[in-house]
CSV table of C-alpha atoms and ligand atoms in Angstrom, one decimal:
chain,number,residue,atom,x,y,z
A,1,MET,CA,-18.0,83.0,-63.7
A,2,THR,CA,-21.4,81.2,-63.6
A,3,GLN,CA,-23.4,81.6,-60.4
A,4,SER,CA,-23.7,78.5,-58.1
A,5,PRO,CA,-27.3,77.3,-57.8
A,6,ARG,CA,-26.5,76.5,-54.2
A,7,PRO,CA,-26.6,78.7,-51.1
A,8,VAL,CA,-23.5,79.2,-48.9
A,9,VAL,CA,-24.1,77.4,-45.6
A,10,ILE,CA,-21.6,77.9,-42.7
A,11,ALA,CA,-22.2,75.7,-39.7
A,12,GLY,CA,-20.7,75.5,-36.2
A,13,ASN,CA,-20.5,72.2,-34.3
A,14,TRP,CA,-20.0,72.9,-30.6
A,15,LYS,CA,-19.5,69.2,-29.7
A,16,MET,CA,-19.7,68.8,-25.9
A,17,TYR,CA,-19.0,72.4,-25.0
A,18,LYS,CA,-21.1,75.3,-23.6
A,19,THR,CA,-23.7,75.6,-20.9
A,20,ILE,CA,-27.0,77.3,-21.5
A,21,ALA,CA,-25.6,80.7,-20.2
A,22,GLU,CA,-22.5,80.3,-22.4
A,23,SER,CA,-24.6,79.5,-25.4
A,24,VAL,CA,-26.9,82.5,-24.9
A,25,ASP,CA,-23.9,84.8,-24.5
A,26,PHE,CA,-22.3,83.4,-27.6
A,27,ILE,CA,-25.4,84.0,-29.7
A,28,LYS,CA,-25.9,87.6,-28.3
A,29,ALA,CA,-22.3,88.3,-29.4
A,30,LEU,CA,-22.6,86.5,-32.8
A,31,VAL,CA,-25.9,88.0,-34.0
A,32,PRO,CA,-24.6,91.6,-34.8
A,33,LEU,CA,-21.4,90.2,-36.3
A,34,VAL,CA,-23.1,88.1,-39.0
A,35,GLN,CA,-26.1,90.3,-39.7
A,36,GLU,CA,-24.8,91.5,-43.1
A,37,SER,CA,-23.5,88.1,-44.2
A,38,PRO,CA,-25.1,86.5,-47.3
A,39,SER,CA,-24.3,83.1,-45.8
A,40,GLN,CA,-26.8,80.9,-43.9
A,41,VAL,CA,-25.5,80.4,-40.4
A,42,LEU,CA,-26.1,77.2,-38.5
A,43,LEU,CA,-25.2,76.2,-35.0
A,44,ALA,CA,-25.3,72.6,-33.7
A,45,VAL,CA,-25.4,73.0,-30.0
A,46,PRO,CA,-25.6,70.6,-27.0
A,47,PHE,CA,-29.1,69.2,-26.4
A,48,THR,CA,-29.4,71.1,-23.1
A,49,ALA,CA,-28.9,74.4,-24.8
A,50,ILE,CA,-31.2,74.0,-27.9
A,51,LYS,CA,-34.3,75.7,-26.4
A,52,SER,CA,-32.5,78.7,-25.1
A,53,ALA,CA,-30.4,79.0,-28.2
A,54,VAL,CA,-33.5,78.9,-30.4
A,55,ASP,CA,-35.1,81.6,-28.3
A,56,GLU,CA,-32.0,83.8,-28.4
A,57,ALA,CA,-31.5,83.4,-32.2
A,58,LYS,CA,-35.1,84.2,-33.0
A,59,GLY,CA,-35.3,86.9,-35.8
A,60,SER,CA,-31.6,86.5,-36.6
A,61,ARG,CA,-29.9,84.8,-39.5
A,62,ILE,CA,-28.9,81.9,-37.2
A,63,THR,CA,-30.6,78.5,-37.3
A,64,ILE,CA,-30.2,76.0,-34.4
A,65,GLY,CA,-29.8,72.3,-34.6
A,66,ALA,CA,-28.5,69.2,-32.8
A,67,GLN,CA,-25.4,67.0,-33.1
A,68,ASN,CA,-27.0,63.5,-32.9
A,69,MET,CA,-30.2,61.6,-32.3
A,70,ASN,CA,-31.5,58.1,-32.0
A,71,ASP,CA,-33.1,56.2,-34.9
A,72,ALA,CA,-36.3,55.1,-33.0
A,73,SER,CA,-39.4,57.3,-32.8
A,74,ASP,CA,-39.5,56.6,-29.0
A,75,GLY,CA,-39.1,53.7,-26.7
A,76,ALA,CA,-37.0,52.1,-23.9
A,77,PHE,CA,-33.7,53.6,-24.8
A,78,THR,CA,-32.2,55.1,-21.7
A,79,GLY,CA,-30.2,58.2,-22.3
A,80,GLU,CA,-31.1,58.6,-25.9
A,81,ILE,CA,-33.0,61.4,-27.7
A,82,ALA,CA,-35.6,61.2,-30.4
A,83,ALA,CA,-36.1,63.4,-33.5
A,84,ARG,CA,-39.5,64.6,-32.3
A,85,MET,CA,-37.9,65.7,-29.0
A,86,LEU,CA,-35.4,67.8,-30.9
A,87,ILE,CA,-38.2,69.3,-33.0
A,88,ASP,CA,-40.1,69.9,-29.8
A,89,VAL,CA,-37.4,72.2,-28.5
A,90,GLY,CA,-37.0,74.0,-31.8
A,91,ALA,CA,-34.1,72.3,-33.5
A,92,GLU,CA,-34.3,72.5,-37.3
A,93,PHE,CA,-31.5,70.2,-38.3
A,94,VAL,CA,-29.3,67.4,-37.0
A,95,ILE,CA,-25.7,66.4,-37.7
A,96,LEU,CA,-25.5,62.7,-38.4
A,97,GLY,CA,-22.5,60.4,-39.1
A,98,HIS,CA,-19.9,62.8,-37.6
A,99,SER,CA,-16.5,61.0,-37.5
A,100,GLU,CA,-16.5,61.2,-33.7
A,101,ARG,CA,-19.8,59.2,-33.7
A,102,ARG,CA,-18.6,56.8,-36.3
A,103,HIS,CA,-15.2,56.1,-34.6
A,104,LEU,CA,-15.6,56.8,-30.9
A,105,PHE,CA,-19.2,55.3,-30.7
A,106,LYS,CA,-18.8,52.8,-33.5
A,107,GLU,CA,-21.8,53.9,-35.5
A,108,SER,CA,-22.2,52.0,-38.7
A,109,ASN,CA,-23.5,53.3,-42.1
A,110,THR,CA,-26.6,51.1,-41.5
A,111,PHE,CA,-27.4,52.7,-38.2
A,112,ILE,CA,-26.7,56.2,-39.6
A,113,ASN,CA,-29.0,55.4,-42.5
A,114,ARG,CA,-31.8,54.6,-40.0
A,115,LYS,CA,-31.2,57.9,-38.2
A,116,VAL,CA,-31.2,59.8,-41.5
A,117,LYS,CA,-34.5,58.3,-42.6
A,118,ARG,CA,-36.0,58.9,-39.2
A,119,ALA,CA,-34.8,62.6,-39.1
A,120,LEU,CA,-36.1,63.3,-42.6
A,121,SER,CA,-39.5,61.6,-42.0
A,122,GLU,CA,-40.0,63.5,-38.8
A,123,GLY,CA,-39.2,66.9,-40.5
A,124,LEU,CA,-35.6,67.6,-39.5
A,125,LYS,CA,-33.0,68.6,-42.0
A,126,VAL,CA,-29.8,66.5,-42.0
A,127,ILE,CA,-26.1,67.3,-42.3
A,128,LEU,CA,-24.6,64.0,-43.2
A,129,CYS,CA,-20.8,63.7,-42.6
A,130,VAL,CA,-18.6,61.5,-44.6
A,131,GLY,CA,-14.8,61.1,-44.7
A,132,GLU,CA,-11.8,58.8,-44.8
A,133,THR,CA,-9.3,58.1,-42.1
A,134,LEU,CA,-5.6,58.7,-42.6
A,135,ASP,CA,-4.9,55.0,-43.2
A,136,GLN,CA,-7.6,54.9,-45.9
A,137,LEU,CA,-6.1,58.1,-47.4
A,138,ASP,CA,-2.6,56.5,-47.4
A,139,GLN,CA,-4.0,53.3,-49.0
A,140,GLY,CA,-5.7,55.3,-51.8
A,141,LYS,CA,-9.1,54.3,-50.6
A,142,THR,CA,-10.7,57.7,-50.3
A,143,HIS,CA,-13.2,57.3,-53.2
A,144,GLU,CA,-14.1,53.8,-52.2
A,145,VAL,CA,-14.9,54.9,-48.6
A,146,LEU,CA,-16.8,58.0,-49.6
A,147,LYS,CA,-18.9,56.1,-52.1
A,148,GLU,CA,-19.7,53.4,-49.5
A,149,GLN,CA,-20.6,55.9,-46.8
A,150,LEU,CA,-22.7,58.0,-49.1
A,151,LEU,CA,-24.7,55.1,-50.7
A,152,GLU,CA,-25.2,53.2,-47.5
A,153,SER,CA,-26.0,56.2,-45.2
A,154,LEU,CA,-28.4,57.7,-47.8
A,155,ALA,CA,-30.0,54.4,-48.9
A,156,GLU,CA,-33.8,54.7,-49.6
A,157,VAL,CA,-33.7,58.5,-49.3
A,158,SER,CA,-36.0,59.9,-52.0
A,159,MET,CA,-35.2,62.7,-54.4
A,160,GLU,CA,-37.7,64.9,-52.6
A,161,GLN,CA,-36.0,64.1,-49.2
A,162,MET,CA,-32.6,64.9,-50.7
A,163,LYS,CA,-33.6,68.6,-50.7
A,164,SER,CA,-33.4,68.4,-46.9
A,165,VAL,CA,-29.9,66.9,-46.9
A,166,THR,CA,-26.6,68.7,-46.7
A,167,LEU,CA,-23.4,66.7,-47.1
A,168,ALA,CA,-20.2,67.5,-45.1
A,169,TYR,CA,-16.9,66.1,-46.4
A,170,GLU,CA,-14.8,65.8,-43.3
A,171,PRO,CA,-11.6,63.8,-43.7
A,172,VAL,CA,-11.1,62.2,-40.3
A,173,TRP,CA,-7.4,63.1,-40.3
A,174,ALA,CA,-8.3,66.8,-40.6
A,175,VAL,CA,-10.9,67.0,-37.9
A,176,GLY,CA,-9.5,68.7,-34.8
A,177,SER,CA,-5.9,68.2,-36.1
A,178,ASP,CA,-4.8,71.6,-37.3
A,179,CYS,CA,-4.0,69.8,-40.5
A,180,PRO,CA,-6.8,70.8,-43.0
A,181,ALA,CA,-7.2,69.3,-46.4
A,182,THR,CA,-5.7,71.5,-49.1
A,183,PRO,CA,-8.4,73.4,-51.1
A,184,LEU,CA,-7.6,71.2,-54.1
A,185,GLN,CA,-7.7,68.0,-52.1
A,186,ALA,CA,-11.1,69.0,-50.7
A,187,GLN,CA,-12.4,70.1,-54.1
A,188,GLU,CA,-11.5,66.7,-55.6
A,189,ALA,CA,-13.3,64.9,-52.9
A,190,HIS,CA,-16.4,67.2,-53.2
A,191,HIS,CA,-16.5,66.7,-56.9
A,192,PHE,CA,-16.3,62.9,-56.4
A,193,CYS,CA,-19.2,63.0,-53.9
A,194,ARG,CA,-21.4,65.2,-56.2
A,195,ASP,CA,-20.7,62.8,-59.0
A,196,CYS,CA,-21.7,59.8,-56.8
A,197,ILE,CA,-25.0,61.6,-56.0
A,198,ALA,CA,-25.6,62.4,-59.6
A,199,LYS,CA,-25.3,58.7,-60.5
A,200,ALA,CA,-27.3,57.4,-57.6
A,201,TRP,CA,-30.1,60.0,-57.8
A,202,ASN,CA,-29.8,62.3,-60.7
A,203,PRO,CA,-27.7,65.3,-61.9
A,204,GLU,CA,-30.3,67.8,-60.7
A,205,VAL,CA,-30.3,66.5,-57.2
A,206,ALA,CA,-26.5,66.6,-57.2
A,207,GLU,CA,-26.4,70.2,-58.7
A,208,HIS,CA,-28.5,71.5,-55.8
A,209,LEU,CA,-26.8,69.5,-53.0
A,210,VAL,CA,-24.9,71.7,-50.6
A,211,ILE,CA,-21.6,70.1,-49.8
A,212,GLN,CA,-19.7,71.6,-46.8
A,213,TYR,CA,-16.0,71.0,-46.1
A,214,GLY,CA,-15.0,70.3,-42.5
A,215,GLY,CA,-11.7,69.7,-40.8
A,216,SER,CA,-9.5,72.4,-39.1
A,217,VAL,CA,-11.3,75.3,-40.8
A,218,LYS,CA,-10.0,78.7,-39.5
A,219,PRO,CA,-10.5,82.3,-40.5
A,220,ASP,CA,-7.3,82.2,-42.5
A,221,ASN,CA,-8.2,79.2,-44.7
A,222,ALA,CA,-11.9,79.7,-45.1
A,223,LYS,CA,-11.8,82.0,-48.2
A,224,GLU,CA,-9.4,79.7,-50.2
A,225,LEU,CA,-11.6,76.6,-49.4
A,226,MET,CA,-14.8,78.5,-50.3
A,227,ALA,CA,-13.2,79.5,-53.7
A,228,GLN,CA,-13.5,75.9,-54.9
A,229,LYS,CA,-16.3,75.2,-57.3
A,230,ASP,CA,-17.8,72.3,-55.3
A,231,ILE,CA,-17.3,73.6,-51.8
A,232,ASP,CA,-20.6,75.3,-50.9
A,233,GLY,CA,-20.1,75.8,-47.2
A,234,LEU,CA,-18.0,74.9,-44.1
A,235,LEU,CA,-18.6,72.8,-41.0
A,236,VAL,CA,-16.5,74.2,-38.2
A,237,GLY,CA,-15.7,72.6,-34.9
A,238,GLY,CA,-13.0,74.2,-32.7
A,239,ALA,CA,-13.1,77.6,-34.4
A,240,SER,CA,-16.9,77.9,-33.9
A,241,LEU,CA,-16.5,78.1,-30.1
A,242,SER,CA,-15.6,81.8,-30.2
A,243,ALA,CA,-18.2,84.2,-31.6
A,244,GLU,CA,-15.5,86.5,-33.0
A,245,THR,CA,-13.5,83.7,-34.7
A,246,PHE,CA,-16.6,82.0,-36.1
A,247,SER,CA,-17.9,85.3,-37.4
A,248,LYS,CA,-14.7,85.8,-39.3
A,249,ILE,CA,-15.3,82.4,-41.0
A,250,VAL,CA,-18.9,83.3,-41.7
A,251,ASN,CA,-17.7,86.6,-43.2
A,252,TYR,CA,-14.9,85.0,-45.2
A,253,GLN,CA,-15.7,87.2,-48.2
A,254,ASP,CA,-14.8,90.5,-46.4
B,1,PEP,C1,-16.0,69.1,-36.6
B,1,PEP,O1,-16.2,68.9,-35.4
B,1,PEP,O2,-17.0,68.8,-37.4
B,1,PEP,C2,-14.8,69.7,-37.1
B,1,PEP,C3,-14.6,69.9,-38.4
B,1,PEP,O3,-13.9,70.0,-36.1
B,1,PEP,P1,-12.6,71.0,-36.4
B,1,PEP,O4,-13.1,72.2,-37.1
B,1,PEP,O5,-12.2,71.4,-35.0
B,1,PEP,O6,-11.6,70.3,-37.1
């Protein structure tokens, strides 16, 4: 089998869970459990816990990031947070376009695109989430939706900047539902996304793009998902809240 040119990247998305103390305890527990793993380990933690998480994760394999940000550099936007503030507390990446942001907070591709460009220009890496709803799946619109989300959310992102982008295919119907996509279903969508990127940028950009699968990933389905050719990593919500469970996903090869 030919070696993939892409690293394995396993990320946890804690959503609106964990205080500072809980975050620090989690990282203390996780560090020894993932020490030997060849995978890159990312944790997207609540804003309030970023600084402490970064300090606790120092010297380990774990990289800390955020779950959202505003598109402006600064300004009168009460309650919002800017890329440079995330960098200031040590975040290295940000998740953008998560389905909970798209659907609960009505974020459009245009808005997400402005955030993507802001994050990249300020020096944050981006995990961009894309995925179809159940209705769109049933109507056979998956490819159409993925293409639109990809091209609109990544509009005007340069080939150089694409090196700092990871994609996460997260079918909305699979997120938090205990109903994951089958490995073949996910592989098909990942292959389609990679092909879109190859056409819109070039085959080399596509070949090096890490595409994670997200949606009800658990220790018992991680290995089978990761065996697919175009699945390079996993974005894990619920199962990333326990250090022991998340470590089993990170160590899926064991
Ligand atoms: C997510 O929040 O990105 C996610 C995939 O959630 P879950 O793993 O709980 O489905």
